[in-house]
């Protein structure tokens, strides 16, 4: 049987006042989040919000020709499915598990009811603002910064949402996330490996020198992390 992680590993759930937590706990459902699992498709009606604990979920914008690019990542700092409490039940993006793990889900009706309560309203709106900042910064980064810098930003954002310094990730998957060719990711990853920043082998990326990785990244990572730390009650791990 899979080990079920404490829901409060998720920072938003951990930040709930006691009264809200006691009301939410019976409604939270544990869920396994395997690599590649689609939580919702572009334009499809959403039925639940998801609170990752040990998994990371990518929000992807998918073009008509099937090409895609990541617009944000969500891990144990937040939730997936903001459309449910922001006045809609669908979005033009897809949510896919990029790093396998666990999480908890809450029904759409429940999150809508809870959103009317001041403590929950304020908490979820702060997370939404931080998520929008990440989306905007990702768009700027993809337009103005080199692939090397984008890859460093992406690795750091993913690493912040894990409890270790290793990611299980193929270069093909990273290429899909960044919206570039696999060969380009191979070249950039090789540069980082030669510099001693990462070790890449058989779909596993181990970060060896995080401070150097942060220096090589553009300012986009720092902007996003600062906003999450400012807005959320429990900031992302340094």
PDB file of C-alpha atoms in Angstrom:
ATOM      1  CA  UNK A   1       0.000   0.000   0.000  1.00  0.00           C
ATOM      2  CA  UNK A   2       1.288   3.456  -0.911  1.00  0.00           C
ATOM      3  CA  UNK A   3       2.363   5.706   1.932  1.00  0.00           C
ATOM      4  CA  UNK A   4      -0.236   8.447   2.381  1.00  0.00           C
ATOM      5  CA  UNK A   5       1.420  11.798   3.066  1.00  0.00           C
ATOM      6  CA  UNK A   6       0.005  14.240   5.639  1.00  0.00           C
ATOM      7  CA  UNK A   7      -2.278  16.738   3.804  1.00  0.00           C
ATOM      8  CA  UNK A   8      -0.537  19.584   5.633  1.00  0.00           C
ATOM      9  CA  UNK A   9       2.602  18.954   3.600  1.00  0.00           C
ATOM     10  CA  UNK A  10       0.686  21.182   1.186  1.00  0.00           C
ATOM     11  CA  UNK A  11       1.299  24.770   2.295  1.00  0.00           C
ATOM     12  CA  UNK A  12      -2.205  26.054   1.554  1.00  0.00           C
ATOM     13  CA  UNK A  13      -3.827  23.275   3.560  1.00  0.00           C
ATOM     14  CA  UNK A  14      -1.338  23.839   6.375  1.00  0.00           C
ATOM     15  CA  UNK A  15      -2.269  27.542   6.440  1.00  0.00           C
ATOM     16  CA  UNK A  16      -5.990  26.965   6.998  1.00  0.00           C
ATOM     17  CA  UNK A  17      -7.295  28.207  10.361  1.00  0.00           C
ATOM     18  CA  UNK A  18      -8.319  25.365  12.658  1.00  0.00           C
ATOM     19  CA  UNK A  19     -12.070  25.806  12.100  1.00  0.00           C
ATOM     20  CA  UNK A  20     -11.648  25.609   8.334  1.00  0.00           C
ATOM     21  CA  UNK A  21      -9.224  22.684   8.610  1.00  0.00           C
ATOM     22  CA  UNK A  22     -11.670  20.653  10.699  1.00  0.00           C
ATOM     23  CA  UNK A  23     -14.398  21.344   8.141  1.00  0.00           C
ATOM     24  CA  UNK A  24     -12.181  20.456   5.161  1.00  0.00           C
ATOM     25  CA  UNK A  25     -10.531  17.302   6.522  1.00  0.00           C
ATOM     26  CA  UNK A  26     -13.479  14.890   6.022  1.00  0.00           C
ATOM     27  CA  UNK A  27     -13.915  16.157   2.452  1.00  0.00           C
ATOM     28  CA  UNK A  28     -10.292  15.809   1.304  1.00  0.00           C
ATOM     29  CA  UNK A  29      -9.633  12.726  -0.815  1.00  0.00           C
ATOM     30  CA  UNK A  30      -6.137  11.263  -1.170  1.00  0.00           C
ATOM     31  CA  UNK A  31      -5.034  10.705  -4.761  1.00  0.00           C
ATOM     32  CA  UNK A  32      -2.028   9.089  -6.423  1.00  0.00           C
ATOM     33  CA  UNK A  33      -0.570  11.346  -9.113  1.00  0.00           C
ATOM     34  CA  UNK A  34       1.515   9.262 -11.543  1.00  0.00           C
ATOM     35  CA  UNK A  35       3.758  10.850 -14.159  1.00  0.00           C
ATOM     36  CA  UNK A  36       1.740  12.022 -17.166  1.00  0.00           C
ATOM     37  CA  UNK A  37      -1.677  11.896 -15.488  1.00  0.00           C
ATOM     38  CA  UNK A  38      -3.962  14.593 -16.961  1.00  0.00           C
ATOM     39  CA  UNK A  39      -5.958  16.353 -14.233  1.00  0.00           C
ATOM     40  CA  UNK A  40      -7.971  18.379 -16.711  1.00  0.00           C
ATOM     41  CA  UNK A  41      -7.948  19.108 -20.413  1.00  0.00           C
ATOM     42  CA  UNK A  42      -8.182  22.439 -22.215  1.00  0.00           C
ATOM     43  CA  UNK A  43     -11.799  23.611 -22.281  1.00  0.00           C
ATOM     44  CA  UNK A  44     -13.092  20.647 -20.282  1.00  0.00           C
ATOM     45  CA  UNK A  45     -15.297  21.110 -17.247  1.00  0.00           C
ATOM     46  CA  UNK A  46     -13.393  20.805 -13.979  1.00  0.00           C
ATOM     47  CA  UNK A  47     -14.900  18.857 -11.093  1.00  0.00           C
ATOM     48  CA  UNK A  48     -12.185  19.089  -8.399  1.00  0.00           C
ATOM     49  CA  UNK A  49      -9.288  21.179  -7.200  1.00  0.00           C
ATOM     50  CA  UNK A  50      -6.028  19.367  -6.434  1.00  0.00           C
ATOM     51  CA  UNK A  51      -3.557  20.033  -3.622  1.00  0.00           C
ATOM     52  CA  UNK A  52      -0.225  18.342  -4.506  1.00  0.00           C
ATOM     53  CA  UNK A  53       1.917  17.180  -1.608  1.00  0.00           C
ATOM     54  CA  UNK A  54       4.805  15.311  -3.239  1.00  0.00           C
ATOM     55  CA  UNK A  55       3.848  15.700  -6.922  1.00  0.00           C
ATOM     56  CA  UNK A  56       4.405  18.588  -9.337  1.00  0.00           C
ATOM     57  CA  UNK A  57       1.784  19.564 -11.905  1.00  0.00           C
ATOM     58  CA  UNK A  58       2.475  21.512 -15.106  1.00  0.00           C
ATOM     59  CA  UNK A  59      -0.077  23.889 -16.563  1.00  0.00           C
ATOM     60  CA  UNK A  60       0.323  23.740 -20.335  1.00  0.00           C
ATOM     61  CA  UNK A  61      -1.143  25.844 -23.115  1.00  0.00           C
ATOM     62  CA  UNK A  62      -1.913  23.620 -26.089  1.00  0.00           C
ATOM     63  CA  UNK A  63      -2.061  25.022 -29.630  1.00  0.00           C
ATOM     64  CA  UNK A  64      -4.431  23.863 -32.355  1.00  0.00           C
ATOM     65  CA  UNK A  65      -1.634  21.881 -34.010  1.00  0.00           C
ATOM     66  CA  UNK A  66      -0.924  20.005 -30.778  1.00  0.00           C
ATOM     67  CA  UNK A  67       2.217  21.940 -29.828  1.00  0.00           C
ATOM     68  CA  UNK A  68       2.375  22.920 -26.173  1.00  0.00           C
ATOM     69  CA  UNK A  69       4.368  25.017 -23.727  1.00  0.00           C
ATOM     70  CA  UNK A  70       4.324  25.263 -19.965  1.00  0.00           C
ATOM     71  CA  UNK A  71       2.889  28.433 -18.449  1.00  0.00           C
ATOM     72  CA  UNK A  72       3.277  27.521 -14.758  1.00  0.00           C
ATOM     73  CA  UNK A  73       4.092  24.747 -12.303  1.00  0.00           C
ATOM     74  CA  UNK A  74       2.240  23.919  -9.097  1.00  0.00           C
ATOM     75  CA  UNK A  75       3.508  21.753  -6.268  1.00  0.00           C
ATOM     76  CA  UNK A  76       3.144  21.623  -2.508  1.00  0.00           C
ATOM     77  CA  UNK A  77       2.873  25.419  -2.337  1.00  0.00           C
ATOM     78  CA  UNK A  78      -0.580  25.574  -3.900  1.00  0.00           C
ATOM     79  CA  UNK A  79      -3.466  24.041  -5.768  1.00  0.00           C
ATOM     80  CA  UNK A  80      -4.505  23.156  -9.299  1.00  0.00           C
ATOM     81  CA  UNK A  81      -7.912  24.271 -10.607  1.00  0.00           C
ATOM     82  CA  UNK A  82      -8.338  27.957  -9.744  1.00  0.00           C
ATOM     83  CA  UNK A  83     -11.031  28.307 -12.433  1.00  0.00           C
ATOM     84  CA  UNK A  84     -13.501  26.561 -10.129  1.00  0.00           C
ATOM     85  CA  UNK A  85     -13.513  29.397  -7.588  1.00  0.00           C
ATOM     86  CA  UNK A  86     -12.707  32.255  -9.976  1.00  0.00           C
ATOM     87  CA  UNK A  87     -16.060  32.231 -11.731  1.00  0.00           C
ATOM     88  CA  UNK A  88     -15.574  29.498 -14.316  1.00  0.00           C
ATOM     89  CA  UNK A  89     -15.280  25.734 -14.518  1.00  0.00           C
ATOM     90  CA  UNK A  90     -12.846  25.473 -17.428  1.00  0.00           C
ATOM     91  CA  UNK A  91      -9.649  27.076 -18.735  1.00  0.00           C
ATOM     92  CA  UNK A  92      -7.806  27.015 -22.083  1.00  0.00           C
ATOM     93  CA  UNK A  93      -4.886  25.106 -20.553  1.00  0.00           C
ATOM     94  CA  UNK A  94      -4.147  21.500 -19.636  1.00  0.00           C
ATOM     95  CA  UNK A  95      -2.920  20.254 -16.258  1.00  0.00           C
ATOM     96  CA  UNK A  96      -0.491  17.309 -16.396  1.00  0.00           C
ATOM     97  CA  UNK A  97       1.597  15.656 -13.670  1.00  0.00           C
ATOM     98  CA  UNK A  98       5.260  16.337 -14.502  1.00  0.00           C
ATOM     99  CA  UNK A  99       6.746  14.716 -11.383  1.00  0.00           C
ATOM    100  CA  UNK A 100       4.970  11.731  -9.858  1.00  0.00           C
ATOM    101  CA  UNK A 101       3.772  11.803  -6.272  1.00  0.00           C
ATOM    102  CA  UNK A 102       0.662  12.245  -4.198  1.00  0.00           C
ATOM    103  CA  UNK A 103      -1.893  14.876  -3.405  1.00  0.00           C
ATOM    104  CA  UNK A 104      -5.422  15.501  -2.196  1.00  0.00           C
ATOM    105  CA  UNK A 105      -8.500  16.678  -4.032  1.00  0.00           C
ATOM    106  CA  UNK A 106     -11.580  18.600  -2.998  1.00  0.00           C
ATOM    107  CA  UNK A 107     -14.899  18.683  -4.861  1.00  0.00           C
ATOM    108  CA  UNK A 108     -15.920  21.692  -6.919  1.00  0.00           C
ATOM    109  CA  UNK A 109     -19.045  22.443  -4.899  1.00  0.00           C
ATOM    110  CA  UNK A 110     -17.053  22.372  -1.656  1.00  0.00           C
ATOM    111  CA  UNK A 111     -14.354  24.788  -2.875  1.00  0.00           C
ATOM    112  CA  UNK A 112     -16.997  27.190  -4.200  1.00  0.00           C
ATOM    113  CA  UNK A 113     -18.775  27.190  -0.841  1.00  0.00           C
ATOM    114  CA  UNK A 114     -15.501  27.671   1.035  1.00  0.00           C
ATOM    115  CA  UNK A 115     -14.448  30.536  -1.237  1.00  0.00           C
ATOM    116  CA  UNK A 116     -17.310  32.609   0.220  1.00  0.00           C
ATOM    117  CA  UNK A 117     -15.656  32.519   3.641  1.00  0.00           C
ATOM    118  CA  UNK A 118     -13.209  35.343   4.355  1.00  0.00           C
ATOM    119  CA  UNK A 119     -10.204  33.311   5.615  1.00  0.00           C
ATOM    120  CA  UNK A 120     -10.314  30.967   2.629  1.00  0.00           C
ATOM    121  CA  UNK A 121     -11.090  33.769   0.170  1.00  0.00           C
ATOM    122  CA  UNK A 122      -8.021  35.764   1.179  1.00  0.00           C
ATOM    123  CA  UNK A 123      -5.730  32.718   1.157  1.00  0.00           C
ATOM    124  CA  UNK A 124      -6.829  31.513  -2.288  1.00  0.00           C
ATOM    125  CA  UNK A 125      -6.693  34.982  -3.825  1.00  0.00           C
ATOM    126  CA  UNK A 126      -3.113  35.439  -2.613  1.00  0.00           C
ATOM    127  CA  UNK A 127      -2.149  32.124  -4.187  1.00  0.00           C
ATOM    128  CA  UNK A 128      -3.908  33.102  -7.412  1.00  0.00           C
ATOM    129  CA  UNK A 129      -1.969  36.371  -7.563  1.00  0.00           C
ATOM    130  CA  UNK A 130       1.308  34.486  -7.094  1.00  0.00           C
ATOM    131  CA  UNK A 131       0.335  32.011  -9.823  1.00  0.00           C
ATOM    132  CA  UNK A 132      -0.523  34.828 -12.234  1.00  0.00           C
ATOM    133  CA  UNK A 133       2.888  36.365 -11.526  1.00  0.00           C
ATOM    134  CA  UNK A 134       4.542  33.057 -12.438  1.00  0.00           C
ATOM    135  CA  UNK A 135       2.548  32.860 -15.680  1.00  0.00           C
ATOM    136  CA  UNK A 136       3.437  36.419 -16.670  1.00  0.00           C
ATOM    137  CA  UNK A 137       7.113  35.953 -15.836  1.00  0.00           C
ATOM    138  CA  UNK A 138       7.216  32.702 -17.812  1.00  0.00           C
ATOM    139  CA  UNK A 139       5.877  34.512 -20.882  1.00  0.00           C
ATOM    140  CA  UNK A 140       8.531  37.236 -20.531  1.00  0.00           C
ATOM    141  CA  UNK A 141      11.281  34.670 -19.937  1.00  0.00           C
ATOM    142  CA  UNK A 142      10.344  32.608 -22.987  1.00  0.00           C
ATOM    143  CA  UNK A 143      10.448  35.725 -25.151  1.00  0.00           C
ATOM    144  CA  UNK A 144      13.582  37.471 -23.906  1.00  0.00           C
ATOM    145  CA  UNK A 145      15.935  34.948 -22.299  1.00  0.00           C
ATOM    146  CA  UNK A 146      18.162  32.185 -23.633  1.00  0.00           C
ATOM    147  CA  UNK A 147      17.198  28.525 -23.420  1.00  0.00           C
ATOM    148  CA  UNK A 148      20.028  27.983 -20.928  1.00  0.00           C
ATOM    149  CA  UNK A 149      18.459  30.578 -18.624  1.00  0.00           C
ATOM    150  CA  UNK A 150      14.973  29.158 -19.131  1.00  0.00           C
ATOM    151  CA  UNK A 151      16.180  25.670 -18.271  1.00  0.00           C
ATOM    152  CA  UNK A 152      17.847  26.942 -15.079  1.00  0.00           C
ATOM    153  CA  UNK A 153      14.635  28.753 -14.089  1.00  0.00           C
ATOM    154  CA  UNK A 154      12.570  25.653 -14.794  1.00  0.00           C
ATOM    155  CA  UNK A 155      14.886  23.389 -12.800  1.00  0.00           C
ATOM    156  CA  UNK A 156      14.873  25.753  -9.819  1.00  0.00           C
ATOM    157  CA  UNK A 157      11.080  26.134  -9.796  1.00  0.00           C
ATOM    158  CA  UNK A 158      10.707  22.352  -9.940  1.00  0.00           C
ATOM    159  CA  UNK A 159      13.333  21.802  -7.255  1.00  0.00           C
ATOM    160  CA  UNK A 160      11.572  24.200  -4.885  1.00  0.00           C
ATOM    161  CA  UNK A 161       8.538  21.937  -4.982  1.00  0.00           C
ATOM    162  CA  UNK A 162      10.393  18.729  -4.143  1.00  0.00           C
ATOM    163  CA  UNK A 163      11.913  17.443  -0.920  1.00  0.00           C
ATOM    164  CA  UNK A 164      15.123  16.342  -2.628  1.00  0.00           C
ATOM    165  CA  UNK A 165      17.603  17.614  -5.216  1.00  0.00           C
ATOM    166  CA  UNK A 166      16.718  15.060  -7.885  1.00  0.00           C
ATOM    167  CA  UNK A 167      14.115  15.236 -10.638  1.00  0.00           C
ATOM    168  CA  UNK A 168      12.921  12.251 -12.675  1.00  0.00           C
ATOM    169  CA  UNK A 169      12.501  13.870 -16.069  1.00  0.00           C
ATOM    170  CA  UNK A 170      13.314  12.953 -19.663  1.00  0.00           C
ATOM    171  CA  UNK A 171      14.741  15.537 -22.027  1.00  0.00           C
ATOM    172  CA  UNK A 172      11.754  14.992 -24.317  1.00  0.00           C
ATOM    173  CA  UNK A 173       9.374  15.933 -21.515  1.00  0.00           C
ATOM    174  CA  UNK A 174      11.412  19.028 -20.644  1.00  0.00           C
ATOM    175  CA  UNK A 175      11.365  20.019 -24.328  1.00  0.00           C
ATOM    176  CA  UNK A 176       7.563  19.734 -24.360  1.00  0.00           C
ATOM    177  CA  UNK A 177       7.333  21.880 -21.229  1.00  0.00           C
ATOM    178  CA  UNK A 178       9.585  24.597 -22.628  1.00  0.00           C
ATOM    179  CA  UNK A 179       8.117  24.410 -26.114  1.00  0.00           C
ATOM    180  CA  UNK A 180      11.470  23.731 -27.839  1.00  0.00           C
ATOM    181  CA  UNK A 181      13.180  20.907 -29.728  1.00  0.00           C
ATOM    182  CA  UNK A 182      14.596  17.987 -27.762  1.00  0.00           C
ATOM    183  CA  UNK A 183      18.012  18.584 -29.323  1.00  0.00           C
ATOM    184  CA  UNK A 184      18.068  22.096 -27.881  1.00  0.00           C
ATOM    185  CA  UNK A 185      17.396  20.771 -24.380  1.00  0.00           C
ATOM    186  CA  UNK A 186      20.127  18.154 -24.832  1.00  0.00           C
ATOM    187  CA  UNK A 187      22.624  20.879 -25.736  1.00  0.00           C
ATOM    188  CA  UNK A 188      21.659  23.119 -22.803  1.00  0.00           C
ATOM    189  CA  UNK A 189      21.633  20.257 -20.297  1.00  0.00           C
ATOM    190  CA  UNK A 190      25.068  19.167 -21.528  1.00  0.00           C
ATOM    191  CA  UNK A 191      26.421  22.665 -20.875  1.00  0.00           C
ATOM    192  CA  UNK A 192      25.105  22.636 -17.315  1.00  0.00           C
ATOM    193  CA  UNK A 193      26.545  19.169 -16.741  1.00  0.00           C
ATOM    194  CA  UNK A 194      29.989  20.157 -18.040  1.00  0.00           C
ATOM    195  CA  UNK A 195      29.955  23.135 -15.673  1.00  0.00           C
ATOM    196  CA  UNK A 196      29.243  20.786 -12.758  1.00  0.00           C
ATOM    197  CA  UNK A 197      25.815  22.278 -11.998  1.00  0.00           C
ATOM    198  CA  UNK A 198      23.795  19.147 -12.684  1.00  0.00           C
ATOM    199  CA  UNK A 199      24.240  15.453 -13.331  1.00  0.00           C
ATOM    200  CA  UNK A 200      21.923  13.978 -15.942  1.00  0.00           C
ATOM    201  CA  UNK A 201      21.649  10.220 -16.421  1.00  0.00           C
ATOM    202  CA  UNK A 202      18.834   7.954 -17.605  1.00  0.00           C
ATOM    203  CA  UNK A 203      16.041  10.447 -17.102  1.00  0.00           C
ATOM    204  CA  UNK A 204      17.261  11.619 -13.691  1.00  0.00           C
ATOM    205  CA  UNK A 205      18.539  15.140 -13.125  1.00  0.00           C
ATOM    206  CA  UNK A 206      20.465  15.755  -9.912  1.00  0.00           C
ATOM    207  CA  UNK A 207      21.281  19.356  -9.020  1.00  0.00           C
ATOM    208  CA  UNK A 208      24.857  19.451  -7.742  1.00  0.00           C
ATOM    209  CA  UNK A 209      25.406  23.205  -7.297  1.00  0.00           C
ATOM    210  CA  UNK A 210      22.210  25.126  -6.624  1.00  0.00           C
ATOM    211  CA  UNK A 211      23.860  28.532  -5.922  1.00  0.00           C
ATOM    212  CA  UNK A 212      25.642  28.350  -9.283  1.00  0.00           C
ATOM    213  CA  UNK A 213      22.379  27.352 -10.958  1.00  0.00           C
ATOM    214  CA  UNK A 214      20.674  30.406  -9.456  1.00  0.00           C
ATOM    215  CA  UNK A 215      23.466  32.669 -10.703  1.00  0.00           C
ATOM    216  CA  UNK A 216      23.181  31.253 -14.215  1.00  0.00           C
ATOM    217  CA  UNK A 217      19.399  31.683 -14.249  1.00  0.00           C
ATOM    218  CA  UNK A 218      17.785  34.946 -15.356  1.00  0.00           C
ATOM    219  CA  UNK A 219      16.019  37.276 -12.923  1.00  0.00           C
ATOM    220  CA  UNK A 220      12.680  35.569 -13.624  1.00  0.00           C
ATOM    221  CA  UNK A 221      13.199  32.846 -11.027  1.00  0.00           C
ATOM    222  CA  UNK A 222      13.976  35.348  -8.263  1.00  0.00           C
ATOM    223  CA  UNK A 223      10.955  37.490  -9.189  1.00  0.00           C
ATOM    224  CA  UNK A 224       8.585  34.528  -8.963  1.00  0.00           C
ATOM    225  CA  UNK A 225      10.062  33.151  -5.737  1.00  0.00           C
ATOM    226  CA  UNK A 226       9.963  36.549  -4.053  1.00  0.00           C
ATOM    227  CA  UNK A 227       6.278  36.939  -4.916  1.00  0.00           C
ATOM    228  CA  UNK A 228       5.381  33.488  -3.580  1.00  0.00           C
ATOM    229  CA  UNK A 229       7.318  34.162  -0.378  1.00  0.00           C
ATOM    230  CA  UNK A 230       5.585  37.531   0.013  1.00  0.00           C
ATOM    231  CA  UNK A 231       2.052  36.340  -0.622  1.00  0.00           C
ATOM    232  CA  UNK A 232       1.885  32.868   0.844  1.00  0.00           C
ATOM    233  CA  UNK A 233       2.013  32.044   4.565  1.00  0.00           C
ATOM    234  CA  UNK A 234       4.660  29.372   4.063  1.00  0.00           C
ATOM    235  CA  UNK A 235       7.221  30.352   1.439  1.00  0.00           C
ATOM    236  CA  UNK A 236       8.899  27.933  -0.901  1.00  0.00           C
ATOM    237  CA  UNK A 237      11.979  26.262   0.480  1.00  0.00           C
ATOM    238  CA  UNK A 238      15.223  28.099  -0.209  1.00  0.00           C
TER     239      UNK A 238
END
